PDB file of C-alpha atoms in Angstrom:
ATOM      1  CA  GLY K  14      -0.057  -0.109   0.035  1.00  0.00           C
ATOM      2  CA  GLU K  15       1.020   3.613  -0.222  1.00  0.00           C
ATOM      3  CA  ASP K  16       0.003   4.674   3.392  1.00  0.00           C
ATOM      4  CA  VAL K  17       2.017   5.082   6.500  1.00  0.00           C
ATOM      5  CA  GLU K  18       0.050   3.563   9.037  1.00  0.00           C
ATOM      6  CA  GLN K  19      -0.404   4.003  12.825  1.00  0.00           C
ATOM      7  CA  SER K  20      -3.139   3.213  14.946  1.00  0.00           C
ATOM      8  CA  LEU K  21      -5.551   5.783  16.102  1.00  0.00           C
ATOM      9  CA  PHE K  22      -5.788   5.705  19.788  1.00  0.00           C
ATOM     10  CA  LEU K  23      -3.448   5.036  22.760  1.00  0.00           C
ATOM     11  CA  SER K  24      -4.413   5.413  26.592  1.00  0.00           C
ATOM     12  CA  VAL K  25      -1.701   4.982  29.263  1.00  0.00           C
ATOM     13  CA  ARG K  26      -1.315   5.759  33.011  1.00  0.00           C
ATOM     14  CA  GLU K  27       0.680   8.298  34.377  1.00  0.00           C
ATOM     15  CA  GLY K  28       4.229   6.990  35.065  1.00  0.00           C
ATOM     16  CA  ASP K  29       3.811   3.925  32.633  1.00  0.00           C
ATOM     17  CA  SER K  30       5.647   3.470  29.355  1.00  0.00           C
ATOM     18  CA  SER K  31       3.882   4.446  26.277  1.00  0.00           C
ATOM     19  CA  VAL K  32       4.774   2.658  22.794  1.00  0.00           C
ATOM     20  CA  ILE K  33       3.602   3.980  19.644  1.00  0.00           C
ATOM     21  CA  ASN K  34       3.939   1.948  16.287  1.00  0.00           C
ATOM     22  CA  CYS K  35       4.173   2.856  12.397  1.00  0.00           C
ATOM     23  CA  THR K  36       4.461   0.671   9.374  1.00  0.00           C
ATOM     24  CA  TYR K  37       5.827   2.686   6.336  1.00  0.00           C
ATOM     25  CA  THR K  38       6.259   1.800   2.786  1.00  0.00           C
ATOM     26  CA  ASP K  39       9.194   3.600   1.205  1.00  0.00           C
ATOM     27  CA  SER K  40      12.263   0.929   1.860  1.00  0.00           C
ATOM     28  CA  SER K  41      14.589   3.793   0.711  1.00  0.00           C
ATOM     29  CA  SER K  42      13.468   6.470   3.312  1.00  0.00           C
ATOM     30  CA  THR K  43      16.915   8.077   4.487  1.00  0.00           C
ATOM     31  CA  TYR K  44      15.386   9.220   7.783  1.00  0.00           C
ATOM     32  CA  LEU K  45      12.120   8.425   9.581  1.00  0.00           C
ATOM     33  CA  TYR K  46      10.601  10.983  11.915  1.00  0.00           C
ATOM     34  CA  TRP K  47       8.115  11.537  15.010  1.00  0.00           C
ATOM     35  CA  TYR K  48       6.255  14.684  15.361  1.00  0.00           C
ATOM     36  CA  LYS K  49       4.133  15.733  17.957  1.00  0.00           C
ATOM     37  CA  GLN K  50       1.062  18.168  17.891  1.00  0.00           C
ATOM     38  CA  GLU K  51      -0.304  19.404  21.079  1.00  0.00           C
ATOM     39  CA  PRO K  52      -3.884  20.452  21.160  1.00  0.00           C
ATOM     40  CA  GLY K  53      -4.438  23.949  18.996  1.00  0.00           C
ATOM     41  CA  ALA K  54      -0.976  23.671  17.518  1.00  0.00           C
ATOM     42  CA  GLY K  55       1.099  22.892  14.588  1.00  0.00           C
ATOM     43  CA  LEU K  56       3.501  19.590  14.400  1.00  0.00           C
ATOM     44  CA  GLN K  57       6.988  19.762  15.988  1.00  0.00           C
ATOM     45  CA  LEU K  58       9.708  17.520  15.298  1.00  0.00           C
ATOM     46  CA  LEU K  59      10.323  15.014  18.581  1.00  0.00           C
ATOM     47  CA  THR K  60      12.895  12.831  17.091  1.00  0.00           C
ATOM     48  CA  TYR K  61      14.132  11.301  13.949  1.00  0.00           C
ATOM     49  CA  ILE K  62      16.114   8.264  13.061  1.00  0.00           C
ATOM     50  CA  PHE K  63      18.971   7.563  10.361  1.00  0.00           C
ATOM     51  CA  SER K  64      17.732   4.576   8.347  1.00  0.00           C
ATOM     52  CA  ASN K  65      20.830   3.075   9.167  1.00  0.00           C
ATOM     53  CA  MET K  66      20.275   2.799  12.821  1.00  0.00           C
ATOM     54  CA  ASP K  67      18.381   0.401  14.618  1.00  0.00           C
ATOM     55  CA  MET K  68      18.022   2.158  17.770  1.00  0.00           C
ATOM     56  CA  LYS K  69      18.009   5.812  18.933  1.00  0.00           C
ATOM     57  CA  GLN K  70      17.798   7.228  22.354  1.00  0.00           C
ATOM     58  CA  ASP K  71      17.001  10.759  23.709  1.00  0.00           C
ATOM     59  CA  GLN K  72      16.356  10.952  27.290  1.00  0.00           C
ATOM     60  CA  ARG K  73      12.573   9.639  27.887  1.00  0.00           C
ATOM     61  CA  LEU K  74      12.399   8.725  24.052  1.00  0.00           C
ATOM     62  CA  THR K  75      13.427   5.429  22.519  1.00  0.00           C
ATOM     63  CA  VAL K  76      12.962   4.988  18.719  1.00  0.00           C
ATOM     64  CA  LEU K  77      13.360   1.393  17.326  1.00  0.00           C
ATOM     65  CA  LEU K  78      13.438   0.823  13.485  1.00  0.00           C
ATOM     66  CA  ASN K  79      12.981  -2.507  11.898  1.00  0.00           C
ATOM     67  CA  LYS K  80      13.995  -2.059   8.532  1.00  0.00           C
ATOM     68  CA  LYS K  81      13.251  -5.550   7.140  1.00  0.00           C
ATOM     69  CA  ASP K  82       9.303  -5.362   8.267  1.00  0.00           C
ATOM     70  CA  LYS K  83       9.433  -1.380   7.809  1.00  0.00           C
ATOM     71  CA  HIS K  84       8.244  -1.044  11.247  1.00  0.00           C
ATOM     72  CA  LEU K  85       8.927   2.058  13.317  1.00  0.00           C
ATOM     73  CA  SER K  86       8.123   2.338  16.916  1.00  0.00           C
ATOM     74  CA  LEU K  87       8.661   5.370  19.496  1.00  0.00           C
ATOM     75  CA  ARG K  88       8.429   3.995  23.460  1.00  0.00           C
ATOM     76  CA  ILE K  89       8.142   7.105  25.967  1.00  0.00           C
ATOM     77  CA  ALA K  90       9.361   6.169  29.864  1.00  0.00           C
ATOM     78  CA  ASP K  91       7.265   7.311  32.731  1.00  0.00           C
ATOM     79  CA  THR K  92       4.836   9.087  30.513  1.00  0.00           C
ATOM     80  CA  GLN K  93       3.660  12.254  31.981  1.00  0.00           C
ATOM     81  CA  THR K  94       0.145  14.008  31.447  1.00  0.00           C
ATOM     82  CA  GLY K  95       2.132  16.857  29.398  1.00  0.00           C
ATOM     83  CA  ASP K  96       2.850  13.663  26.930  1.00  0.00           C
ATOM     84  CA  SER K  97      -0.712  13.847  26.008  1.00  0.00           C
ATOM     85  CA  ALA K  98      -0.713  14.711  22.195  1.00  0.00           C
ATOM     86  CA  ILE K  99      -0.902  13.311  18.573  1.00  0.00           C
ATOM     87  CA  TYR K 100       1.970  11.641  17.501  1.00  0.00           C
ATOM     88  CA  PHE K 101       2.990  11.475  13.788  1.00  0.00           C
ATOM     89  CA  CYS K 102       5.202   8.885  12.293  1.00  0.00           C
ATOM     90  CA  ALA K 103       6.463  10.170   8.918  1.00  0.00           C
ATOM     91  CA  GLU K 104       9.006   9.106   6.174  1.00  0.00           C
ATOM     92  CA  SER K 105      10.502  10.805   3.144  1.00  0.00           C
ATOM     93  CA  ARG K 106       9.204  10.038  -0.152  1.00  0.00           C
ATOM     94  CA  THR K 107      10.251  11.555  -3.610  1.00  0.00           C
ATOM     95  CA  SER K 108       7.510  14.175  -4.412  1.00  0.00           C
ATOM     96  CA  GLY K 109       7.962  16.570  -7.359  1.00  0.00           C
ATOM     97  CA  SER K 110      11.918  17.242  -7.747  1.00  0.00           C
ATOM     98  CA  ALA K 111      12.899  16.474  -3.804  1.00  0.00           C
ATOM     99  CA  ARG K 112      11.999  14.009  -1.240  1.00  0.00           C
ATOM    100  CA  GLN K 113       9.352  15.389   1.107  1.00  0.00           C
ATOM    101  CA  LEU K 114       7.607  13.923   4.202  1.00  0.00           C
ATOM    102  CA  THR K 115       4.467  11.883   3.888  1.00  0.00           C
ATOM    103  CA  PHE K 116       2.761  11.533   7.585  1.00  0.00           C
ATOM    104  CA  GLY K 117       0.821   8.615   9.142  1.00  0.00           C
ATOM    105  CA  SER K 118      -2.455   9.671  10.198  1.00  0.00           C
ATOM    106  CA  GLY K 119      -1.500  10.240  13.693  1.00  0.00           C
ATOM    107  CA  THR K 120      -1.792   8.358  17.382  1.00  0.00           C
ATOM    108  CA  GLN K 121      -4.014  10.184  19.871  1.00  0.00           C
ATOM    109  CA  LEU K 122      -1.952   9.420  23.348  1.00  0.00           C
ATOM    110  CA  THR K 123      -4.003  10.304  26.128  1.00  0.00           C
ATOM    111  CA  VAL K 124      -2.481   9.578  29.623  1.00  0.00           C
ATOM    112  CA  LEU K 125      -4.490   9.016  32.531  1.00  0.00           C
ATOM    113  CA  PRO K 126      -3.736  10.461  36.354  1.00  0.00           C
TER     114      PRO K 126
ATOM    115  CA  ASP P  17      13.172  33.889  15.160  1.00  0.00           C
ATOM    116  CA  ALA P  18       9.107  34.275  15.700  1.00  0.00           C
ATOM    117  CA  GLY P  19       8.832  30.850  13.611  1.00  0.00           C
ATOM    118  CA  VAL P  20       6.221  30.284  10.798  1.00  0.00           C
ATOM    119  CA  ILE P  21       3.371  32.720  11.139  1.00  0.00           C
ATOM    120  CA  GLN P  22      -0.123  32.115   9.510  1.00  0.00           C
ATOM    121  CA  SER P  23      -2.917  34.500   9.513  1.00  0.00           C
ATOM    122  CA  PRO P  24      -5.743  34.606  10.259  1.00  0.00           C
ATOM    123  CA  ARG P  25      -6.037  31.924  13.095  1.00  0.00           C
ATOM    124  CA  HIS P  26      -9.604  31.303  12.683  1.00  0.00           C
ATOM    125  CA  GLU P  27     -11.690  32.060   9.501  1.00  0.00           C
ATOM    126  CA  VAL P  28     -15.655  31.438   8.990  1.00  0.00           C
ATOM    127  CA  THR P  29     -17.199  31.914   5.871  1.00  0.00           C
ATOM    128  CA  GLU P  30     -20.180  31.460   3.972  1.00  0.00           C
ATOM    129  CA  MET P  31     -20.188  28.612   1.214  1.00  0.00           C
ATOM    130  CA  GLY P  32     -19.450  30.548  -2.276  1.00  0.00           C
ATOM    131  CA  GLN P  33     -17.157  33.026  -0.820  1.00  0.00           C
ATOM    132  CA  GLU P  34     -13.095  33.772  -1.363  1.00  0.00           C
ATOM    133  CA  VAL P  35     -10.925  32.626   1.365  1.00  0.00           C
ATOM    134  CA  THR P  36      -7.255  33.832   1.259  1.00  0.00           C
ATOM    135  CA  LEU P  37      -4.774  32.121   4.064  1.00  0.00           C
ATOM    136  CA  ARG P  38      -1.492  33.771   4.312  1.00  0.00           C
ATOM    137  CA  CYS P  39       1.844  32.414   5.698  1.00  0.00           C
ATOM    138  CA  LYS P  40       5.362  33.966   6.631  1.00  0.00           C
ATOM    139  CA  PRO P  41       8.091  31.538   6.890  1.00  0.00           C
ATOM    140  CA  ILE P  42      10.836  31.279   8.565  1.00  0.00           C
ATOM    141  CA  SER P  43      13.559  33.756   7.435  1.00  0.00           C
ATOM    142  CA  GLY P  44      16.275  32.042   5.307  1.00  0.00           C
ATOM    143  CA  HIS P  45      14.181  29.149   4.727  1.00  0.00           C
ATOM    144  CA  ASP P  46      13.989  27.668   0.991  1.00  0.00           C
ATOM    145  CA  TYR P  47      10.755  25.429   1.196  1.00  0.00           C
ATOM    146  CA  LEU P  48       7.494  26.385   1.938  1.00  0.00           C
ATOM    147  CA  PHE P  49       4.654  23.744   2.178  1.00  0.00           C
ATOM    148  CA  TRP P  50       0.911  23.878   2.478  1.00  0.00           C
ATOM    149  CA  TYR P  51      -0.882  21.063   4.323  1.00  0.00           C
ATOM    150  CA  ARG P  52      -4.487  20.392   5.011  1.00  0.00           C
ATOM    151  CA  GLN P  53      -5.657  18.369   8.357  1.00  0.00           C
ATOM    152  CA  THR P  54      -8.935  16.895   8.517  1.00  0.00           C
ATOM    153  CA  MET P  55     -10.368  13.960  10.688  1.00  0.00           C
ATOM    154  CA  MET P  56     -11.410  12.173   7.528  1.00  0.00           C
ATOM    155  CA  ARG P  57      -8.230  12.529   5.777  1.00  0.00           C
ATOM    156  CA  GLY P  58      -5.624  13.306   8.416  1.00  0.00           C
ATOM    157  CA  LEU P  59      -2.410  15.467   7.168  1.00  0.00           C
ATOM    158  CA  GLU P  60      -2.274  15.912   3.593  1.00  0.00           C
ATOM    159  CA  LEU P  61       0.299  18.135   1.439  1.00  0.00           C
ATOM    160  CA  LEU P  62      -1.328  20.520  -1.098  1.00  0.00           C
ATOM    161  CA  ILE P  63       1.808  22.113  -2.635  1.00  0.00           C
ATOM    162  CA  TYR P  64       5.292  22.889  -1.887  1.00  0.00           C
ATOM    163  CA  PHE P  65       7.778  25.797  -2.951  1.00  0.00           C
ATOM    164  CA  ASN P  66      11.299  25.849  -3.344  1.00  0.00           C
ATOM    165  CA  ASN P  67      12.717  29.155  -3.705  1.00  0.00           C
ATOM    166  CA  ASN P  68       9.560  30.860  -4.240  1.00  0.00           C
ATOM    167  CA  VAL P  69       8.832  28.324  -7.331  1.00  0.00           C
ATOM    168  CA  PRO P  70       5.765  25.808  -7.135  1.00  0.00           C
ATOM    169  CA  ILE P  71       7.679  22.372  -7.237  1.00  0.00           C
ATOM    170  CA  ASP P  72       4.829  19.791  -6.688  1.00  0.00           C
ATOM    171  CA  ASP P  73       1.023  20.941  -6.670  1.00  0.00           C
ATOM    172  CA  SER P  74      -0.230  17.513  -7.020  1.00  0.00           C
ATOM    173  CA  GLY P  75      -2.251  17.346  -3.618  1.00  0.00           C
ATOM    174  CA  MET P  76      -4.196  20.444  -4.300  1.00  0.00           C
ATOM    175  CA  PRO P  77      -7.893  19.184  -4.486  1.00  0.00           C
ATOM    176  CA  GLU P  78      -9.174  20.846  -7.485  1.00  0.00           C
ATOM    177  CA  ASP P  79      -8.820  23.955  -9.534  1.00  0.00           C
ATOM    178  CA  ARG P  80     -10.873  26.099  -7.081  1.00  0.00           C
ATOM    179  CA  PHE P  81      -7.392  25.976  -4.673  1.00  0.00           C
ATOM    180  CA  SER P  82      -4.411  28.173  -5.928  1.00  0.00           C
ATOM    181  CA  ALA P  83      -1.360  28.954  -4.013  1.00  0.00           C
ATOM    182  CA  LYS P  84       1.269  31.648  -4.557  1.00  0.00           C
ATOM    183  CA  MET P  85       4.569  32.567  -3.320  1.00  0.00           C
ATOM    184  CA  PRO P  86       5.456  36.440  -4.845  1.00  0.00           C
ATOM    185  CA  ASN P  87       8.584  36.419  -2.433  1.00  0.00           C
ATOM    186  CA  ALA P  88      10.622  34.506  -0.027  1.00  0.00           C
ATOM    187  CA  SER P  89       8.813  35.755   2.993  1.00  0.00           C
ATOM    188  CA  PHE P  90       5.196  35.409   2.064  1.00  0.00           C
ATOM    189  CA  SER P  91       2.723  32.973   0.374  1.00  0.00           C
ATOM    190  CA  THR P  92      -0.867  32.851   0.125  1.00  0.00           C
ATOM    191  CA  LEU P  93      -3.453  29.696  -0.283  1.00  0.00           C
ATOM    192  CA  LYS P  94      -6.699  30.856  -1.740  1.00  0.00           C
ATOM    193  CA  ILE P  95     -10.005  28.922  -2.047  1.00  0.00           C
ATOM    194  CA  GLN P  96     -12.490  30.431  -4.612  1.00  0.00           C
ATOM    195  CA  PRO P  97     -15.349  29.517  -4.316  1.00  0.00           C
ATOM    196  CA  SER P  98     -15.212  28.160  -0.889  1.00  0.00           C
ATOM    197  CA  GLU P  99     -17.361  24.735  -0.092  1.00  0.00           C
ATOM    198  CA  PRO P 100     -18.225  23.370   3.359  1.00  0.00           C
ATOM    199  CA  ARG P 101     -16.014  20.237   2.588  1.00  0.00           C
ATOM    200  CA  ASP P 102     -12.964  22.563   2.544  1.00  0.00           C
ATOM    201  CA  SER P 103     -13.457  22.979   6.405  1.00  0.00           C
ATOM    202  CA  ALA P 104     -10.266  21.735   7.788  1.00  0.00           C
ATOM    203  CA  VAL P 105      -7.164  23.558   9.408  1.00  0.00           C
ATOM    204  CA  TYR P 106      -4.578  24.387   7.185  1.00  0.00           C
ATOM    205  CA  PHE P 107      -0.706  24.233   8.124  1.00  0.00           C
ATOM    206  CA  CYS P 108       1.928  26.157   6.625  1.00  0.00           C
ATOM    207  CA  ALA P 109       5.495  24.797   7.184  1.00  0.00           C
ATOM    208  CA  SER P 110       8.936  25.656   6.142  1.00  0.00           C
ATOM    209  CA  ARG P 111      12.581  23.982   6.321  1.00  0.00           C
ATOM    210  CA  LEU P 112      15.732  24.788   5.160  1.00  0.00           C
ATOM    211  CA  ASP P 113      17.596  22.373   2.971  1.00  0.00           C
ATOM    212  CA  ARG P 114      20.822  21.036   4.758  1.00  0.00           C
ATOM    213  CA  GLY P 115      21.237  18.014   3.077  1.00  0.00           C
ATOM    214  CA  THR P 116      20.715  15.747   5.820  1.00  0.00           C
ATOM    215  CA  TYR P 117      17.276  15.184   7.954  1.00  0.00           C
ATOM    216  CA  ASN P 118      14.422  16.979   6.984  1.00  0.00           C
ATOM    217  CA  GLU P 119      13.074  19.081  10.032  1.00  0.00           C
ATOM    218  CA  GLN P 120       9.893  21.312   8.785  1.00  0.00           C
ATOM    219  CA  PHE P 121       8.857  24.053  11.074  1.00  0.00           C
ATOM    220  CA  PHE P 122       4.872  24.127  11.219  1.00  0.00           C
ATOM    221  CA  GLY P 123       2.907  27.254  11.698  1.00  0.00           C
ATOM    222  CA  PRO P 124       0.072  27.120  14.321  1.00  0.00           C
ATOM    223  CA  GLY P 125      -2.595  26.537  11.658  1.00  0.00           C
ATOM    224  CA  THR P 126      -5.589  28.510  10.422  1.00  0.00           C
ATOM    225  CA  ARG P 127      -8.977  26.880  11.416  1.00  0.00           C
ATOM    226  CA  LEU P 128     -11.110  27.314   8.249  1.00  0.00           C
ATOM    227  CA  THR P 129     -14.922  26.657   8.579  1.00  0.00           C
ATOM    228  CA  VAL P 130     -17.504  27.048   5.665  1.00  0.00           C
ATOM    229  CA  LEU P 131     -20.661  27.278   6.129  1.00  0.00           C
TER     230      LEU P 131
END
């Protein structure tokens, strides 16, 4: 298929870990991205991973990449209420003369107190 | 830098009216993107510009939509005539091509409601 796919909703308890999953289609994507959208705001780059890496850790965030299965995941440790947002997975695809981002549908993360 | 600036933040109009959305990218950025976000379709790329030149407008839904970038610091997205199904949040984003990873900076969006 053509889509970057994500589950639509995830709920976790404060203090637990959150894992958001994504499957993508373009095996030639050089970078894969996670963007965060807070209510009423635009998207912000949260983290990215280069395609020759399996894992990237940045404080509470861990990105895992399985190139064989075209599967990307974002783990948030010790999830806080401030982490409640929509998380978008994105891959680079050729569009016109350059590679641009194609976003998944977004996963709404709700953190319960 | 103030980031990507969009105006208006909210627009309510009646079907058939012309709507113009405005965007000021981050100074020095050479790419500008227009996206539309709806519950049904998620985030869709409408068009993007490189150095003020439209590169790919294949995402523009139909001829009622047009976009211009007369200079490096300003772009417009126009809908004429508007229809209720155009109701969405429209985002502008910009980036600087450094040849590495692709970070786009998004504006706060314009929430358009067509009655």
